[in-house]
Tab-separated table of C-alpha atoms in Angstrom:
chain	number	residue	atom	x	y	z
A	1	ASN	CA	91.106	113.189	103.800
A	2	ALA	CA	90.987	112.548	100.053
A	3	GLY	CA	94.215	110.556	100.292
A	4	VAL	CA	96.252	110.405	97.078
A	5	THR	CA	94.574	111.874	94.013
A	6	GLN	CA	95.751	111.622	90.419
A	7	THR	CA	94.664	113.414	87.270
A	8	PRO	CA	93.833	112.652	84.559
A	9	LYS	CA	92.333	109.167	84.822
A	10	PHE	CA	92.857	108.429	81.138
A	11	ARG	CA	94.871	110.058	78.383
A	12	ILE	CA	95.806	109.304	74.792
A	13	LEU	CA	98.944	110.964	73.484
A	14	LYS	CA	100.481	111.053	70.063
A	15	ILE	CA	104.141	110.144	69.671
A	16	GLY	CA	106.314	113.134	70.464
A	17	GLN	CA	103.741	114.990	72.560
A	18	SER	CA	104.374	115.969	76.159
A	19	MET	CA	102.181	115.937	79.223
A	20	THR	CA	102.213	116.185	83.008
A	21	LEU	CA	100.576	113.651	85.280
A	22	GLN	CA	99.390	115.294	88.475
A	23	CYS	CA	99.592	113.764	91.937
A	24	THR	CA	98.458	115.338	95.201
A	25	GLN	CA	98.243	113.959	98.722
A	26	ASP	CA	96.604	115.616	101.710
A	27	MET	CA	98.044	113.385	104.443
A	28	ASN	CA	101.211	115.424	105.061
A	29	HIS	CA	103.321	112.495	103.900
A	30	ASN	CA	106.964	113.249	103.280
A	31	TYR	CA	107.813	110.424	100.873
A	32	MET	CA	106.182	110.258	97.441
A	33	TYR	CA	106.659	107.887	94.509
A	34	TRP	CA	105.798	107.373	90.878
A	35	TYR	CA	105.399	103.840	89.507
A	36	ARG	CA	104.409	102.395	86.189
A	37	GLN	CA	102.636	99.074	85.787
A	38	ASP	CA	102.601	97.214	82.501
A	39	PRO	CA	100.096	94.366	81.909
A	40	GLY	CA	100.948	91.282	83.965
A	41	MET	CA	103.908	92.996	85.539
A	42	GLY	CA	104.669	94.360	88.951
A	43	LEU	CA	105.183	98.004	89.737
A	44	LYS	CA	108.387	99.630	88.547
A	45	LEU	CA	109.650	102.711	90.337
A	46	ILE	CA	110.224	105.716	88.084
A	47	TYR	CA	111.143	108.495	90.547
A	48	TYR	CA	110.707	109.152	94.213
A	49	SER	CA	111.029	112.034	96.648
A	50	VAL	CA	111.816	112.025	100.366
A	51	GLY	CA	110.698	115.603	100.851
A	52	ALA	CA	110.090	118.928	99.153
A	53	GLY	CA	113.015	119.865	96.932
A	54	ILE	CA	114.523	116.351	96.941
A	55	THR	CA	114.009	113.814	94.158
A	56	ASP	CA	115.845	110.703	93.037
A	57	LYS	CA	115.727	108.207	90.195
A	58	GLY	CA	114.146	104.799	90.506
A	59	GLU	CA	114.533	101.763	88.263
A	60	VAL	CA	113.070	103.212	85.027
A	61	PRO	CA	113.562	107.019	84.953
A	62	ASN	CA	114.412	107.506	81.275
A	63	GLY	CA	111.912	109.679	79.435
A	64	TYR	CA	110.462	111.183	82.610
A	65	ASN	CA	111.093	114.144	84.890
A	66	VAL	CA	109.731	115.136	88.282
A	67	SER	CA	109.740	118.057	90.661
A	68	ARG	CA	108.663	118.439	94.284
A	69	SER	CA	108.158	122.048	95.229
A	70	THR	CA	105.602	121.339	97.975
A	71	THR	CA	104.906	118.478	100.375
A	72	GLU	CA	101.524	117.851	98.742
A	73	ASP	CA	102.338	117.750	95.023
A	74	PHE	CA	104.585	115.483	92.973
A	75	PRO	CA	103.962	115.917	89.214
A	76	LEU	CA	105.454	113.565	86.636
A	77	ARG	CA	106.445	115.038	83.294
A	78	LEU	CA	106.649	113.026	80.077
A	79	GLU	CA	108.672	114.674	77.338
A	80	LEU	CA	108.508	113.376	73.757
A	81	ALA	CA	106.085	110.540	74.463
A	82	ALA	CA	106.919	107.134	72.973
A	83	PRO	CA	104.785	103.974	72.560
A	84	SER	CA	106.975	102.284	75.211
A	85	GLN	CA	105.494	104.710	77.745
A	86	THR	CA	102.030	103.233	77.293
A	87	SER	CA	101.231	102.020	80.784
A	88	VAL	CA	99.258	102.634	83.948
A	89	TYR	CA	100.930	105.162	86.236
A	90	PHE	CA	100.477	105.126	89.982
A	91	CYS	CA	101.479	107.744	92.489
A	92	ALA	CA	101.995	106.753	96.124
A	93	SER	CA	102.978	108.373	99.408
A	94	VAL	CA	104.321	107.314	102.785
A	95	LYS	CA	104.625	109.002	106.159
A	96	THR	CA	107.842	107.992	107.853
A	97	HIS	CA	108.605	108.270	111.525
A	98	GLY	CA	112.100	106.859	111.547
A	99	GLY	CA	112.630	103.290	112.696
A	100	ALA	CA	109.080	102.763	113.935
A	101	SER	CA	107.374	103.568	110.640
A	102	SER	CA	105.345	100.873	108.901
A	103	TYR	CA	106.275	102.421	105.544
A	104	GLU	CA	102.767	101.604	104.363
A	105	GLN	CA	102.368	103.084	100.912
A	106	TYR	CA	99.088	104.780	99.999
A	107	PHE	CA	98.355	104.614	96.283
A	108	GLY	CA	96.315	106.816	94.023
A	109	PRO	CA	93.756	105.402	91.566
A	110	GLY	CA	96.159	105.527	88.622
A	111	THR	CA	96.386	107.190	85.219
A	112	ARG	CA	95.979	105.009	82.149
A	113	LEU	CA	98.156	106.423	79.375
A	114	THR	CA	98.220	105.297	75.754
A	115	VAL	CA	100.803	106.627	73.307
A	116	THR	CA	100.009	106.034	69.627
B	1	SER	CA	119.763	93.747	91.271
B	2	GLN	CA	116.971	92.590	93.534
B	3	LYS	CA	114.807	89.833	92.083
B	4	ILE	CA	111.411	88.962	93.505
B	5	GLU	CA	109.387	85.997	92.343
B	6	GLN	CA	105.806	85.185	93.230
B	7	ASN	CA	105.044	81.522	92.889
B	8	SER	CA	102.489	81.593	90.166
B	9	GLU	CA	100.578	84.027	88.055
B	10	ALA	CA	97.227	82.554	89.013
B	11	LEU	CA	95.803	80.533	91.870
B	12	ASN	CA	92.270	79.133	91.912
B	13	ILE	CA	90.765	77.747	95.093
B	14	GLN	CA	87.378	76.835	96.472
B	15	GLU	CA	85.605	79.033	98.980
B	16	GLY	CA	86.415	78.124	102.563
B	17	LYS	CA	89.873	76.746	101.786
B	18	THR	CA	93.150	78.391	102.735
B	19	ALA	CA	94.972	80.230	99.976
B	20	THR	CA	98.760	80.231	100.215
B	21	LEU	CA	100.809	82.591	98.093
B	22	THR	CA	104.595	82.504	97.886
B	23	CYS	CA	107.147	85.268	97.484
B	24	ASN	CA	110.812	84.409	96.958
B	25	TYR	CA	113.644	86.893	96.698
B	26	THR	CA	117.321	86.805	95.777
B	27	ASN	CA	120.384	88.892	96.533
B	28	TYR	CA	119.913	91.374	99.329
B	29	SER	CA	118.059	90.550	102.508
B	30	PRO	CA	115.147	92.904	102.990
B	31	ALA	CA	114.661	95.030	106.065
B	32	TYR	CA	110.947	94.323	105.739
B	33	LEU	CA	108.455	92.812	103.366
B	34	GLN	CA	104.942	93.988	102.571
B	35	TRP	CA	101.876	92.469	100.937
B	36	TYR	CA	99.377	94.484	98.925
B	37	ARG	CA	96.026	93.706	97.341
B	38	GLN	CA	95.148	95.095	93.927
B	39	ASP	CA	91.712	94.977	92.334
B	40	PRO	CA	91.246	95.501	88.569
B	41	GLY	CA	91.547	99.152	87.586
B	42	ARG	CA	92.600	100.273	91.066
B	43	GLY	CA	95.767	101.091	92.938
B	44	PRO	CA	97.309	98.586	95.370
B	45	VAL	CA	96.100	98.581	98.967
B	46	PHE	CA	98.429	97.760	101.855
B	47	LEU	CA	97.634	94.610	103.837
B	48	LEU	CA	100.530	93.584	106.066
B	49	LEU	CA	104.165	94.314	106.831
B	50	ILE	CA	106.654	91.888	108.377
B	51	ARG	CA	110.144	92.892	109.491
B	52	GLU	CA	113.347	90.906	109.073
B	53	ASN	CA	113.428	89.956	112.761
B	54	GLU	CA	109.819	88.695	112.781
B	55	LYS	CA	108.687	85.184	111.900
B	56	GLU	CA	104.942	85.668	111.617
B	57	LYS	CA	102.286	88.381	111.530
B	58	ARG	CA	98.517	88.017	111.639
B	59	LYS	CA	95.591	90.273	110.837
B	60	GLU	CA	92.111	88.795	110.971
B	61	ARG	CA	92.068	85.997	108.321
B	62	LEU	CA	95.483	86.962	106.964
B	63	LYS	CA	98.825	85.528	108.039
B	64	VAL	CA	102.299	86.304	106.749
B	65	THR	CA	105.457	84.362	107.494
B	66	PHE	CA	109.024	85.367	106.787
B	67	ASP	CA	111.935	82.936	106.491
B	68	THR	CA	115.184	84.797	105.875
B	69	THR	CA	117.101	81.517	105.553
B	70	LEU	CA	114.905	80.326	102.701
B	71	LYS	CA	114.524	83.928	101.442
B	72	GLN	CA	110.809	83.402	101.306
B	73	SER	CA	107.555	84.872	102.558
B	74	LEU	CA	104.258	83.016	102.604
B	75	PHE	CA	100.911	84.819	102.605
B	76	HIS	CA	97.884	82.880	103.817
B	77	ILE	CA	94.200	83.730	103.587
B	78	THR	CA	92.153	81.375	105.733
B	79	ALA	CA	88.453	80.641	105.181
B	80	SER	CA	88.740	82.276	101.772
B	81	GLN	CA	85.751	84.031	100.222
B	82	PRO	CA	84.921	85.076	96.641
B	83	ALA	CA	85.479	88.675	97.803
B	84	ASP	CA	89.151	87.778	98.368
B	85	SER	CA	89.576	87.370	94.609
B	86	ALA	CA	92.211	89.912	93.529
B	87	THR	CA	95.865	90.188	92.620
B	88	TYR	CA	98.249	90.080	95.573
B	89	LEU	CA	101.607	91.806	95.329
B	90	CYS	CA	104.691	91.139	97.391
B	91	ALA	CA	107.129	94.022	97.926
B	92	LEU	CA	110.345	94.320	99.850
B	93	ALA	CA	112.568	97.131	101.054
B	94	ARG	CA	116.283	96.984	101.641
B	95	GLY	CA	117.834	98.395	104.784
B	96	SER	CA	119.911	100.913	102.868
B	97	THR	CA	116.872	102.499	101.212
B	98	LEU	CA	113.992	102.216	103.638
B	99	GLY	CA	110.761	103.390	102.063
B	100	ARG	CA	111.768	102.323	98.558
B	101	LEU	CA	109.947	99.150	97.527
B	102	TYR	CA	110.714	96.463	94.953
B	103	PHE	CA	107.562	94.692	93.763
B	104	GLY	CA	106.927	91.214	92.447
B	105	ARG	CA	104.616	90.616	89.502
B	106	GLY	CA	101.756	89.494	91.677
B	107	THR	CA	99.589	86.404	91.974
B	108	GLN	CA	96.011	86.548	90.747
B	109	LEU	CA	93.796	84.719	93.216
B	110	THR	CA	90.347	83.502	92.258
B	111	VAL	CA	88.087	82.037	94.931
B	112	TRP	CA	85.116	80.199	93.498
B	113	PRO	CA	81.936	79.361	95.396
C-alpha cells in the first residue's frame, strides 16, 4: 500500500489564485482529514469527512472547500488565495471499527504552500 | 474550546536518560489521547493511544500515562537515543466526536550523545 499520498509537494501561488490540493489513500479508510500546520504550531483541522458524500467543518474552514465523491480521494480547494493561507497542509485518514478502533491517523507527506 | 498545552517547546537531554514530555488539557475530558512523532519536513507518525479508563500504556521504550484528575498525560522515552530526536505531538479526542483530534503545539526533543 502507498498509504496516504498528497500532490503537489510544493506550490507558490499569487494572491487571488485558486488551486486544489490532492489527497488519496489506498487503505480503504472511511475517515479523512485536512490539517494545516503553521511554524511552531500544532495541527489545526480544516475539514474532515466520515465517508463518501459526507464532509464537515473543522476549526479553521474559512477560505477552503472540500468534496468527497469516493472513499479514496479527498481534495482540498483554495479559492482566492491569501497570504494567511501560507502553511504546510497535511491530509490524514483513519479506519474506524466502532468502539474498538484505535483511531490511529495515517498522515501524508504534506504540501508546502506559499502565497505571495 | 478545548485547550491543550505541552510543557515546553524544547527539551534537551543526554543519551541514555529518560525523556519525559507533558501534555495538559482543559475543559472537556477526552475519550482517548494519542502521541505522535514528527520529523522535519514529514507528516506525524502515530506512536501510542491511551483511553480514558486506562492509567498506563507501554510500547518498547515508550510509556504513556493518563491522569484524568490532573488532566494530564506524560510521555516517557527510556534509554533515549539521538535517533529519538524529533517533535512529539499530543492529541486528544472527545467522546462526542470520536476520530476528530485536537493537537497540542508539540515538544521538540533533542537527545545529544
